mmCIF file of C-alpha atoms in Angstrom:
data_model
loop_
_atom_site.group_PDB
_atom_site.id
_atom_site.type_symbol
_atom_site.label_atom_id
_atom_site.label_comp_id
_atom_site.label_asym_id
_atom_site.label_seq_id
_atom_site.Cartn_x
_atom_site.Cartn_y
_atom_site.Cartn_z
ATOM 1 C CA UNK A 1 169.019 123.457 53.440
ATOM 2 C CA UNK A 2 170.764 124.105 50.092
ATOM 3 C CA UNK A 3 173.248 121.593 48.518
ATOM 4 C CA UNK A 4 173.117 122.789 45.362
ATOM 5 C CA UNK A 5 176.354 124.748 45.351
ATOM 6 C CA UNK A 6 177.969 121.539 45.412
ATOM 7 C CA UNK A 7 176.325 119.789 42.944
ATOM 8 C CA UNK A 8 175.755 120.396 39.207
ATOM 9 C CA UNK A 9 172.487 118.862 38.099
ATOM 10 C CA UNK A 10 169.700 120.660 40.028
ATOM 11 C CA UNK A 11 167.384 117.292 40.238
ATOM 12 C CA UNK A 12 170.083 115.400 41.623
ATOM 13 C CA UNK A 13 170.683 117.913 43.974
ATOM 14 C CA UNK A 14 166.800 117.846 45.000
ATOM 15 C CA UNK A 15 166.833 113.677 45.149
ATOM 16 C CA UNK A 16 170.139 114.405 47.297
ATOM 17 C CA UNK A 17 168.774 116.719 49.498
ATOM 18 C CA UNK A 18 165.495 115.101 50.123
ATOM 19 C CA UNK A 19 167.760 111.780 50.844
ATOM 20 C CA UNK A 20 169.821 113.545 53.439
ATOM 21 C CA UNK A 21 167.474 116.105 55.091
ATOM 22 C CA UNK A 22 166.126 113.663 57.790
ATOM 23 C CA UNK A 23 169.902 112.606 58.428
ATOM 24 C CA UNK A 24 170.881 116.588 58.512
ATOM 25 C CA UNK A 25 168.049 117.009 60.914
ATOM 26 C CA UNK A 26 168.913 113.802 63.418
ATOM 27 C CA UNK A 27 172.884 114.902 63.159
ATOM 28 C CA UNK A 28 171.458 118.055 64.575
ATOM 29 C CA UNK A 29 169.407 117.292 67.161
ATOM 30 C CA UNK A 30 172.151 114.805 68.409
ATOM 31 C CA UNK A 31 174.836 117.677 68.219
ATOM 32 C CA UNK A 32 172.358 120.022 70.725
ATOM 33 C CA UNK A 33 171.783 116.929 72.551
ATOM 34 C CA UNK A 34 175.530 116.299 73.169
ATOM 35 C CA UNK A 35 175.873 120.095 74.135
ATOM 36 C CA UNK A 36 173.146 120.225 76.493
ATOM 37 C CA UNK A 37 174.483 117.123 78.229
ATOM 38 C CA UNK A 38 177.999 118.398 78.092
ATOM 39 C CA UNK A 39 177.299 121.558 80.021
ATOM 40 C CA UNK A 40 175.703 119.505 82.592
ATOM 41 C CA UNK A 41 179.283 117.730 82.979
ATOM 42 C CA UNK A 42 181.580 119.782 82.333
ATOM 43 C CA UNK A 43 182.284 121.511 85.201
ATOM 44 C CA UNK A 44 181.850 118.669 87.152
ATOM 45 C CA UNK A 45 184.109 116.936 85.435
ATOM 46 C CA UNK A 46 186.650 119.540 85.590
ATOM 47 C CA UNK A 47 186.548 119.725 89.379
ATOM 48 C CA UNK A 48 186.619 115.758 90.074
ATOM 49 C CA UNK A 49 189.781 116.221 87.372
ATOM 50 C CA UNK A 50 191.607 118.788 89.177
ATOM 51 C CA UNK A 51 191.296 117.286 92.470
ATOM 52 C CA UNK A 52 192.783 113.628 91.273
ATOM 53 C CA UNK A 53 195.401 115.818 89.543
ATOM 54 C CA UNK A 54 195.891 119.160 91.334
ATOM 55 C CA UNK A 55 196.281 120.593 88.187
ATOM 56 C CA UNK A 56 194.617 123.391 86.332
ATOM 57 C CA UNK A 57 196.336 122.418 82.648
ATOM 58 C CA UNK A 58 196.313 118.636 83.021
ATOM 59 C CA UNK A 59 192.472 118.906 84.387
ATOM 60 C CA UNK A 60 191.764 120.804 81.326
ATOM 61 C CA UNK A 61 193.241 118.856 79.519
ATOM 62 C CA UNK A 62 192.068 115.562 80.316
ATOM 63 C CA UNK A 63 188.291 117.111 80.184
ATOM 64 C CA UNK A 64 188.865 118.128 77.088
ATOM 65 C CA UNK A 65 190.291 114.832 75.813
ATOM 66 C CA UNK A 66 187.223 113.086 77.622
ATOM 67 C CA UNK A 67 184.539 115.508 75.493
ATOM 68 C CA UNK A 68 186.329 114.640 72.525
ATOM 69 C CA UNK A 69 186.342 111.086 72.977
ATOM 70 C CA UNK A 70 182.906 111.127 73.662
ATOM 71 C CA UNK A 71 181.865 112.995 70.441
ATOM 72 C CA UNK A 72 183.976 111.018 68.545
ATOM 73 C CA UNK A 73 183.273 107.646 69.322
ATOM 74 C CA UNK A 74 180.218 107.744 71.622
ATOM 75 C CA UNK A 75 177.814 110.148 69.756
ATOM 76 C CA UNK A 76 175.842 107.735 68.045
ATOM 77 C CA UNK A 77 175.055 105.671 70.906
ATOM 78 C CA UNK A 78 171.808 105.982 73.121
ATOM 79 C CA UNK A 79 171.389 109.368 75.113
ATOM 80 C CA UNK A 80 172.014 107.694 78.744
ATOM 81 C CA UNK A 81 174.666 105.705 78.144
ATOM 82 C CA UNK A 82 176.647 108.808 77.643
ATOM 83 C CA UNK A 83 177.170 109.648 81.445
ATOM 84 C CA UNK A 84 178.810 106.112 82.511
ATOM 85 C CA UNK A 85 180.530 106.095 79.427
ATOM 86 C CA UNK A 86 182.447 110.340 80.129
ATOM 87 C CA UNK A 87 183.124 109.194 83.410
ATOM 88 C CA UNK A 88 184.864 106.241 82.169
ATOM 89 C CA UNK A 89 186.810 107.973 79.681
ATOM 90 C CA UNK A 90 187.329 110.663 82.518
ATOM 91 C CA UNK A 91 188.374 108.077 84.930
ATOM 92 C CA UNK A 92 191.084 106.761 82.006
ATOM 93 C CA UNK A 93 191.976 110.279 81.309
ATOM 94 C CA UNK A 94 192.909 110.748 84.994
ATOM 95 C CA UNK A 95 194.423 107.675 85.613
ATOM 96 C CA UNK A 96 196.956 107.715 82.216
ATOM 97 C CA UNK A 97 197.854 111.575 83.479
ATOM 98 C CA UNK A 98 198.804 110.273 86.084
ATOM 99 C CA UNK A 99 200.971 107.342 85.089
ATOM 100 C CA UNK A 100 203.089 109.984 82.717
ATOM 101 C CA UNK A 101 203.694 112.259 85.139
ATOM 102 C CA UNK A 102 204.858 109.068 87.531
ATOM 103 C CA UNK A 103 207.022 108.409 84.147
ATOM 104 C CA UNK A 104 207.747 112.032 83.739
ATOM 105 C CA UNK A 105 209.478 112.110 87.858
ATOM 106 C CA UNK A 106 211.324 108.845 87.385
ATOM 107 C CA UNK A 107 212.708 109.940 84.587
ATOM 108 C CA UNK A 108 213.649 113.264 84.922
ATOM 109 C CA UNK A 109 213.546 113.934 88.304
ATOM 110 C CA UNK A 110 217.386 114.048 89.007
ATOM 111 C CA UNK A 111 217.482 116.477 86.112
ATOM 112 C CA UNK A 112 218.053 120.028 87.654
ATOM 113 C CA UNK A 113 215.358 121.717 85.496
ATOM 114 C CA UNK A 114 213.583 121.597 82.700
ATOM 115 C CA UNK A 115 212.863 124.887 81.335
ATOM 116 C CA UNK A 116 213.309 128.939 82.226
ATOM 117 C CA UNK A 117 215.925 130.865 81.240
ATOM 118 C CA UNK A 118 219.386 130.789 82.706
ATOM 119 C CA UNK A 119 218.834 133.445 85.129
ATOM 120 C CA UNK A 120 216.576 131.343 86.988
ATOM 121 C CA UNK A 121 218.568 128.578 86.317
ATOM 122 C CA UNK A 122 220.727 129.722 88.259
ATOM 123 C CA UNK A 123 218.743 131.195 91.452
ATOM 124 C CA UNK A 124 219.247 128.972 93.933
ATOM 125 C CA UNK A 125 216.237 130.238 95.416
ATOM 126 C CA UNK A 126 214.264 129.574 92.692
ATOM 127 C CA UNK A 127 215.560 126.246 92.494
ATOM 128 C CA UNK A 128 214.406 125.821 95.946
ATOM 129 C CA UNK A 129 211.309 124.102 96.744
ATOM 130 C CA UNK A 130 208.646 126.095 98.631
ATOM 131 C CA UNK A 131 208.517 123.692 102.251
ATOM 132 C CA UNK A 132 205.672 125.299 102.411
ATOM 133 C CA UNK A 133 201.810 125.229 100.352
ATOM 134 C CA UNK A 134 201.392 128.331 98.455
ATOM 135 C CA UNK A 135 198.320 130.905 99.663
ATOM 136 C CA UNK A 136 195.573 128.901 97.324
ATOM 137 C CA UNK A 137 196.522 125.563 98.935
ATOM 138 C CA UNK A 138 196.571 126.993 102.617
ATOM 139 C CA UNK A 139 193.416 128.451 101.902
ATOM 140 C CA UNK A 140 191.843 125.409 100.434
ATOM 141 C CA UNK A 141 193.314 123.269 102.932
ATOM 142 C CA UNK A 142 191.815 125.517 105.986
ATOM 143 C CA UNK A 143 188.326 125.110 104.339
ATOM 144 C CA UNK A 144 186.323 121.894 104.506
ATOM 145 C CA UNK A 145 186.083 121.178 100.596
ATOM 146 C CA UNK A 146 189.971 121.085 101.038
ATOM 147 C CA UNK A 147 189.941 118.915 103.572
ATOM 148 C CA UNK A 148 187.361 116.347 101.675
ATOM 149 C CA UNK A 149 189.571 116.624 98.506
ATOM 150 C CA UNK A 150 192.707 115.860 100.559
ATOM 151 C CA UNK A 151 190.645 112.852 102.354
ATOM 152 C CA UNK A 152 189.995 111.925 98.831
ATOM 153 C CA UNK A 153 193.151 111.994 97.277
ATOM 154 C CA UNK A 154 194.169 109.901 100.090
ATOM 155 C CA UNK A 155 191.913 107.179 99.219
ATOM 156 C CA UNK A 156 192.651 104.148 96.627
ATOM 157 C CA UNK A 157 191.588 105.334 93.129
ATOM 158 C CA UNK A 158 188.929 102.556 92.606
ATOM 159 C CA UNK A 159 187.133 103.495 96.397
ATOM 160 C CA UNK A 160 187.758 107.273 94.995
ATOM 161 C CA UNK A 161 185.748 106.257 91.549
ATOM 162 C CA UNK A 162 183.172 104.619 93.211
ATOM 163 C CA UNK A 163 183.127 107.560 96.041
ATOM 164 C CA UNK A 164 182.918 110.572 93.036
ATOM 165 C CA UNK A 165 180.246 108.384 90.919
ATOM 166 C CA UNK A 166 178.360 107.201 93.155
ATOM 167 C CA UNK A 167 178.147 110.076 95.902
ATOM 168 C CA UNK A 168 179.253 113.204 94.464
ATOM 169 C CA UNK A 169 177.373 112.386 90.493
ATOM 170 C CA UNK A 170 174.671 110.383 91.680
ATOM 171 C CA UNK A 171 174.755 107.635 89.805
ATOM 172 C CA UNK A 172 173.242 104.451 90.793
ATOM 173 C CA UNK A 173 175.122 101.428 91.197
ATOM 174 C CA UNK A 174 174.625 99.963 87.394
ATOM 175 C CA UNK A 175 175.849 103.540 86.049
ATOM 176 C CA UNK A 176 178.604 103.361 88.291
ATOM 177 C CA UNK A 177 179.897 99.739 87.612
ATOM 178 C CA UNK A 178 179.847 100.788 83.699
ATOM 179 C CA UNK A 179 181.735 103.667 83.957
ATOM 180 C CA UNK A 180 184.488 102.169 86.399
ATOM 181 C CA UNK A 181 184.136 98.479 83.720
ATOM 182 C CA UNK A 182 183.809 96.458 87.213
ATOM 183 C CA UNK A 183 180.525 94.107 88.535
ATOM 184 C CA UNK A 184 178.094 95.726 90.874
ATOM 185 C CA UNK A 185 179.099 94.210 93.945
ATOM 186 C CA UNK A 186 182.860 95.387 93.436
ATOM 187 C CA UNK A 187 180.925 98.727 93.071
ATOM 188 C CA UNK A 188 179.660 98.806 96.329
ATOM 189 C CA UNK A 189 182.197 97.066 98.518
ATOM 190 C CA UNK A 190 184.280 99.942 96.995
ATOM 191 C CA UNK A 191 181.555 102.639 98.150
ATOM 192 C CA UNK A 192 181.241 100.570 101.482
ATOM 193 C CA UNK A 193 185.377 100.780 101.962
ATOM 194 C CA UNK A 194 185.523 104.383 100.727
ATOM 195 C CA UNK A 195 183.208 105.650 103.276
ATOM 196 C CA UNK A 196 184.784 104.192 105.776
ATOM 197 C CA UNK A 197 188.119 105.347 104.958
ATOM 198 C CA UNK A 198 186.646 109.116 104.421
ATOM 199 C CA UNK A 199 184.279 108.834 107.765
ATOM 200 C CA UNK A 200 187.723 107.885 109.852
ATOM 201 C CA UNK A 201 190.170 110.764 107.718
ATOM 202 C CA UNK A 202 187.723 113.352 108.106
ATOM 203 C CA UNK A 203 186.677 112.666 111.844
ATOM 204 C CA UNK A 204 183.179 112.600 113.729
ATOM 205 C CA UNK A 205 183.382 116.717 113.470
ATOM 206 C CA UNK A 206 183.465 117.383 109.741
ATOM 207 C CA UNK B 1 173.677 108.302 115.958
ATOM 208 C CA UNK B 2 173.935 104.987 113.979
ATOM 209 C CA UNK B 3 176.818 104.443 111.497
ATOM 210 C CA UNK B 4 174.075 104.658 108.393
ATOM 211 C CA UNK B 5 172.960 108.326 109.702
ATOM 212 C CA UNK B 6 176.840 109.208 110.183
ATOM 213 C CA UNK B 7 177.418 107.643 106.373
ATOM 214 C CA UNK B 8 173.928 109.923 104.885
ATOM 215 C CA UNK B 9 175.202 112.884 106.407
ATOM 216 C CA UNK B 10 178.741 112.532 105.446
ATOM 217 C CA UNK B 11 177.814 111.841 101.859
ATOM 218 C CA UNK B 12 175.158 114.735 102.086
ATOM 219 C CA UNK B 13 178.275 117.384 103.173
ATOM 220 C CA UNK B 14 180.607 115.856 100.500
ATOM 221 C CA UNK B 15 178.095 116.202 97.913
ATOM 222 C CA UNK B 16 177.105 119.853 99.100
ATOM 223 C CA UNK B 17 180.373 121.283 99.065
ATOM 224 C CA UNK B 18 181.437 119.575 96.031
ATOM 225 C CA UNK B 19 178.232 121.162 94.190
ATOM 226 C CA UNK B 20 179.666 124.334 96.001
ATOM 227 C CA UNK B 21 182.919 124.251 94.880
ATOM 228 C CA UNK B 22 181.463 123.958 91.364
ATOM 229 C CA UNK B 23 179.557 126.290 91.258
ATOM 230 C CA UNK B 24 182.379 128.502 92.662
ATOM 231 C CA UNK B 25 184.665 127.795 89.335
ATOM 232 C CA UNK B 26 186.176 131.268 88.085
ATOM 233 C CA UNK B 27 184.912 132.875 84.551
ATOM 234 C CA UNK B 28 188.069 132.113 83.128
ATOM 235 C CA UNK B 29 188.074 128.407 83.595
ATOM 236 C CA UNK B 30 184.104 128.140 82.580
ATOM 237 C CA UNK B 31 185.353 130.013 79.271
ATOM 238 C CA UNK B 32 188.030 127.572 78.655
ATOM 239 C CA UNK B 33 185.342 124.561 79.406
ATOM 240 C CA UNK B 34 182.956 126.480 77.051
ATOM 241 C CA UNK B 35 185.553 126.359 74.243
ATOM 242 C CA UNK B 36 186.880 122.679 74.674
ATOM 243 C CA UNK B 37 182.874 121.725 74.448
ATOM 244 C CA UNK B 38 182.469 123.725 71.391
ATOM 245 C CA UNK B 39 185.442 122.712 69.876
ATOM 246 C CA UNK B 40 184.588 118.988 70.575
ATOM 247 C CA UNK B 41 180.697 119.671 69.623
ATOM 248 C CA UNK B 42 182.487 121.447 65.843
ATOM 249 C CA UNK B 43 184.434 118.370 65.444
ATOM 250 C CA UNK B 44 181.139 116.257 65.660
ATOM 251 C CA UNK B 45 179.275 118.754 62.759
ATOM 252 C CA UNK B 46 182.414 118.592 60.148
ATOM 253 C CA UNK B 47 182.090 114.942 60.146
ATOM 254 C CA UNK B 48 178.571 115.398 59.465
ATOM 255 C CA UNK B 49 179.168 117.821 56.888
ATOM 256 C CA UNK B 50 181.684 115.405 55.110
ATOM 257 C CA UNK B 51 179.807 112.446 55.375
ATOM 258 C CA UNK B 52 176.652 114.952 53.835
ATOM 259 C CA UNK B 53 178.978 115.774 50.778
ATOM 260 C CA UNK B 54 179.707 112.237 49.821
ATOM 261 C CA UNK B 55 175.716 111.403 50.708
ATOM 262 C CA UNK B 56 174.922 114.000 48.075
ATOM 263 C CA UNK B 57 178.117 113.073 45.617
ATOM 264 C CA UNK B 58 176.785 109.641 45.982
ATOM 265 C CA UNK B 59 173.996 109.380 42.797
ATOM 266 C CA UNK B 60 176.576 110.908 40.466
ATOM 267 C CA UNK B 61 179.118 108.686 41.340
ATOM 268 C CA UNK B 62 177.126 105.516 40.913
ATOM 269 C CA UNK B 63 175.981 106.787 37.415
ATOM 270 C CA UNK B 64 179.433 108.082 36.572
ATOM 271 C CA UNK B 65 180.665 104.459 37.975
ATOM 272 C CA UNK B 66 177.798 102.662 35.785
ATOM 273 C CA UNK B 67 178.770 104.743 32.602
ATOM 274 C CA UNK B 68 182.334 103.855 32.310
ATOM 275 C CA UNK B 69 181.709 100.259 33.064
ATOM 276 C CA UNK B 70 179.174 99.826 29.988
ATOM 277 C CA UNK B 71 181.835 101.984 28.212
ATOM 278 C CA UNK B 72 184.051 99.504 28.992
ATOM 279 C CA UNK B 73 182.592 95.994 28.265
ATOM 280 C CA UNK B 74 181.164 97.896 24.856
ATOM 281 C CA UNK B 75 184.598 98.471 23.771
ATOM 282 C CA UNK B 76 186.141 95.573 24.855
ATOM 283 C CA UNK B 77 187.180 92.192 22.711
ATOM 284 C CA UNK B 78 185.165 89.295 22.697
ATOM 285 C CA UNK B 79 187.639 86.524 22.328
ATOM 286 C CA UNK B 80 184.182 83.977 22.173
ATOM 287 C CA UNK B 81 183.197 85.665 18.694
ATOM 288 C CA UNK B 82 183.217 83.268 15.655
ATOM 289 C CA UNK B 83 185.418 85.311 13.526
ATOM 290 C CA UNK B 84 187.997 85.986 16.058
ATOM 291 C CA UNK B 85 187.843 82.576 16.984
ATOM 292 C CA UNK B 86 188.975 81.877 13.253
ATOM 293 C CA UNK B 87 191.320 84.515 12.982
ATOM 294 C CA UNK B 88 193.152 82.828 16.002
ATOM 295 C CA UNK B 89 193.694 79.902 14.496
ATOM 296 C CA UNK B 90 195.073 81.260 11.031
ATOM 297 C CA UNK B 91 197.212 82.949 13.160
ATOM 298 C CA UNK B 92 198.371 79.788 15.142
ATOM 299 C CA UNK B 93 198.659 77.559 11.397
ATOM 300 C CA UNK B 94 201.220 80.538 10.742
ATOM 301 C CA UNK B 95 203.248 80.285 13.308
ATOM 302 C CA UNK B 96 202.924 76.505 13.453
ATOM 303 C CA UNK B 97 203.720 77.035 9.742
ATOM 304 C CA UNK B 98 206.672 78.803 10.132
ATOM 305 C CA UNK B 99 208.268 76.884 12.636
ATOM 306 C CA UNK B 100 208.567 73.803 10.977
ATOM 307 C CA UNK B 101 211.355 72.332 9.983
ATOM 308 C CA UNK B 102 210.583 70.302 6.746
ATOM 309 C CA UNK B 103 208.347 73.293 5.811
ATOM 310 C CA UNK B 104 211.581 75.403 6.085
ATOM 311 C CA UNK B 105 213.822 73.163 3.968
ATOM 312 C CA UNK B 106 211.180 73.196 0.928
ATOM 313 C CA UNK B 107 210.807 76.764 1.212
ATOM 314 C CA UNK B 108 214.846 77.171 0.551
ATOM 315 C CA UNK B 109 214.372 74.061 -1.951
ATOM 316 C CA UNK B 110 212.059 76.898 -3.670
ATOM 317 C CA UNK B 111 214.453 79.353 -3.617
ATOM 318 C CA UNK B 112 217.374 77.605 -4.799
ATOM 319 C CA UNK B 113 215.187 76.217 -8.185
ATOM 320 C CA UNK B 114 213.958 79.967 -8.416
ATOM 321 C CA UNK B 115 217.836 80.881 -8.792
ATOM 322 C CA UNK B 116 218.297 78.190 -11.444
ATOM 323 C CA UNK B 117 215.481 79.117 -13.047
ATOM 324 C CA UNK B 118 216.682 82.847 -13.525
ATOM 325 C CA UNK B 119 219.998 82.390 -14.324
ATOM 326 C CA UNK B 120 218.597 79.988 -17.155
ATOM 327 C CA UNK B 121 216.875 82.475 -18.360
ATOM 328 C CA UNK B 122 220.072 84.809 -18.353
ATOM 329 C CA UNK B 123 222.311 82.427 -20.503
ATOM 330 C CA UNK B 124 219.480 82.206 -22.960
ATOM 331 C CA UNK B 125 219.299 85.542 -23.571
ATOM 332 C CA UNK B 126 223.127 86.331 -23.426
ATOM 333 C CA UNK B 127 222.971 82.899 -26.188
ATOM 334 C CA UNK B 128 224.229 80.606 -24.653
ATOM 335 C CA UNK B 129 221.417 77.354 -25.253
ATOM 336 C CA UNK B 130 220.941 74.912 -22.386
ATOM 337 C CA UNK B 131 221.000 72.662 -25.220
ATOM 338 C CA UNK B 132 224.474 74.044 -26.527
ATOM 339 C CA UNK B 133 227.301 72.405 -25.063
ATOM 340 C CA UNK B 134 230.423 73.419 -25.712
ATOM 341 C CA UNK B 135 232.122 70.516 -25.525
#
């Protein structure tokens, strides 16, 4: 690694160098350490977005604003403490969305609409709301992952943290009561109530 | 079938389809995931890289930092120096000098027999004697 481009006094630049090659080396290995454990979460974290939000943008959104958090403030910290500590950000991410866009429909909810052009401004059948769910919701709502995501939905958000954690990321209970900031045994009265809840929604058959 | 074997094999079904429905995410939205990581992960190496460039700027600096600061107290005055000590004080006799009153009425006393003195001088040479009265 060269630094001398930036520097003009060639031994400085060595005693520089020298000074921050270990550093260089440790800020890299902790980038491709962040990126491997990323792509593990990603995805996941994408999916346990979109169902909480049912939507594609704001479940982008909020994963991406979780991965940046992360990086920014959580990079330097030990290796496992990352996964408690996404989730948690996640789990604020999700949560906040969803108190603006509670904001967002008291607010401007009697307001006719908020965007388009005129024509559809004034299509009264555009205006109208489908009664129905469009073809990806009946689909997903015919199949059983539809049916668990509705089940979850349906569920308190803390018995829904502790449910996604703890069941669907396999973290054990420690993990779990870091990432949701709550003591172990809330943690699993939580888990206790949530499978309950989901056990009667989804019926002996599923 | 006891309520713990319903509550393994519900959590075994939620976490199977959830894994499948994960692994079912279209190219489009991995791509998007991909870039948010990547843009996140190039956020993490510019701080690195700034924090590098001031690492590296950091030697000069300090000697740059040490240079001006001997340049500095070198060129600076040293009120605790005899001579400037003494210079002080003349300066402070001046003014003390100046400002005083009986000081200032001698000093016009002064001026006044200076006057006399000259015009003396003038009627002597235009002949007319101190001593010469005219009446």
């Amino acid at each position: 690694m060269h630094s001398s481009d930036s520097l003009d006094w060639p031994g400085l630049a060595q005693i520089a160098d020298a000074e921050s090659r270990p550093a260089a080396e440790a800020a890299l290995q902790q980038s491709k350490a962040l990126d491997r454990f990323l792509a593990t979460v990603e995805r996941r974290a994408y999916r346990i977005a979109q169902l909480s939000l049912r939507d594609h943008d704001e479940a982008m959104d909020v994963v991406q604003g979780a991965m940046l958090r992360l990086v920014r403030s959580y990079a330097v910290r030990p290796s496992e403490e990352w996964k408690p500590l996404f989730y948690r950000i996640l789990q604020n991410g999700i949560r906040d969305a969803q108190r603006r866009r509670n904001v967002r429909g008291r607010l401007f909810g009697w307001w006719p609409s908020s965007g388009g052009s005129e024509d559809d401004d004034l299509d009264p059948v555009a205006q109208h709301p489908d009664p129905l769910p469009g073809p990806v919701d009946r689909l997903m709502a015919t199949e059983s992952i539809g049916r668990l995501e509705q089940a979850l939905r349906d569920l308190p958000a803390r018995q829904r943290e502790a449910f996604i954690c703890r069941c669907l990321e396999g973290m054990d209970v420690a993990d779990t009561a870091a990432a949701m900031g709550c003591s172990d045994g809330s943690v699993k009265t939580h888990y206790f109530r949530a499978l309950h809840a989901l056990r009667e929604r989804l019926g002996e058959s599923w | 079938m006891s309520d713990n074997d319903r509550f393994e094999r519900l959590e075994a079904r939620a976490r199977a389809e959830f894994e499948a429905s994960v692994d079912g995410l279209d190219a489009a939205t991995r791509s998007r995931l991909n870039q948010a990581r990547q843009r996140a992960l190039a956020e993490l190496r510019e701080d690195a890289h700034s924090t590098r460039g001031l690492r590296l700027w950091r030697p000069a600096l300090a000697l740059g930092a040490a240079a001006v600061l001997a340049v500095l107290l070198w060129r600076a005055p040293n009120p605790s120096t005899p001579a400037d000590s003494a210079a002080a004080e003349l300066a402070f006799d001046e003014i003390v000098f100046a400002t005083d009153s009986e000081d200032l009425d001698l000093a016009r006393e002064d001026l006044d027999f200076y006057a006399f003195v000259a015009d003396s001088a003038q009627r002597t040479d235009d002949g007319v004697g101190l001593g010469n009265g005219s009446g």
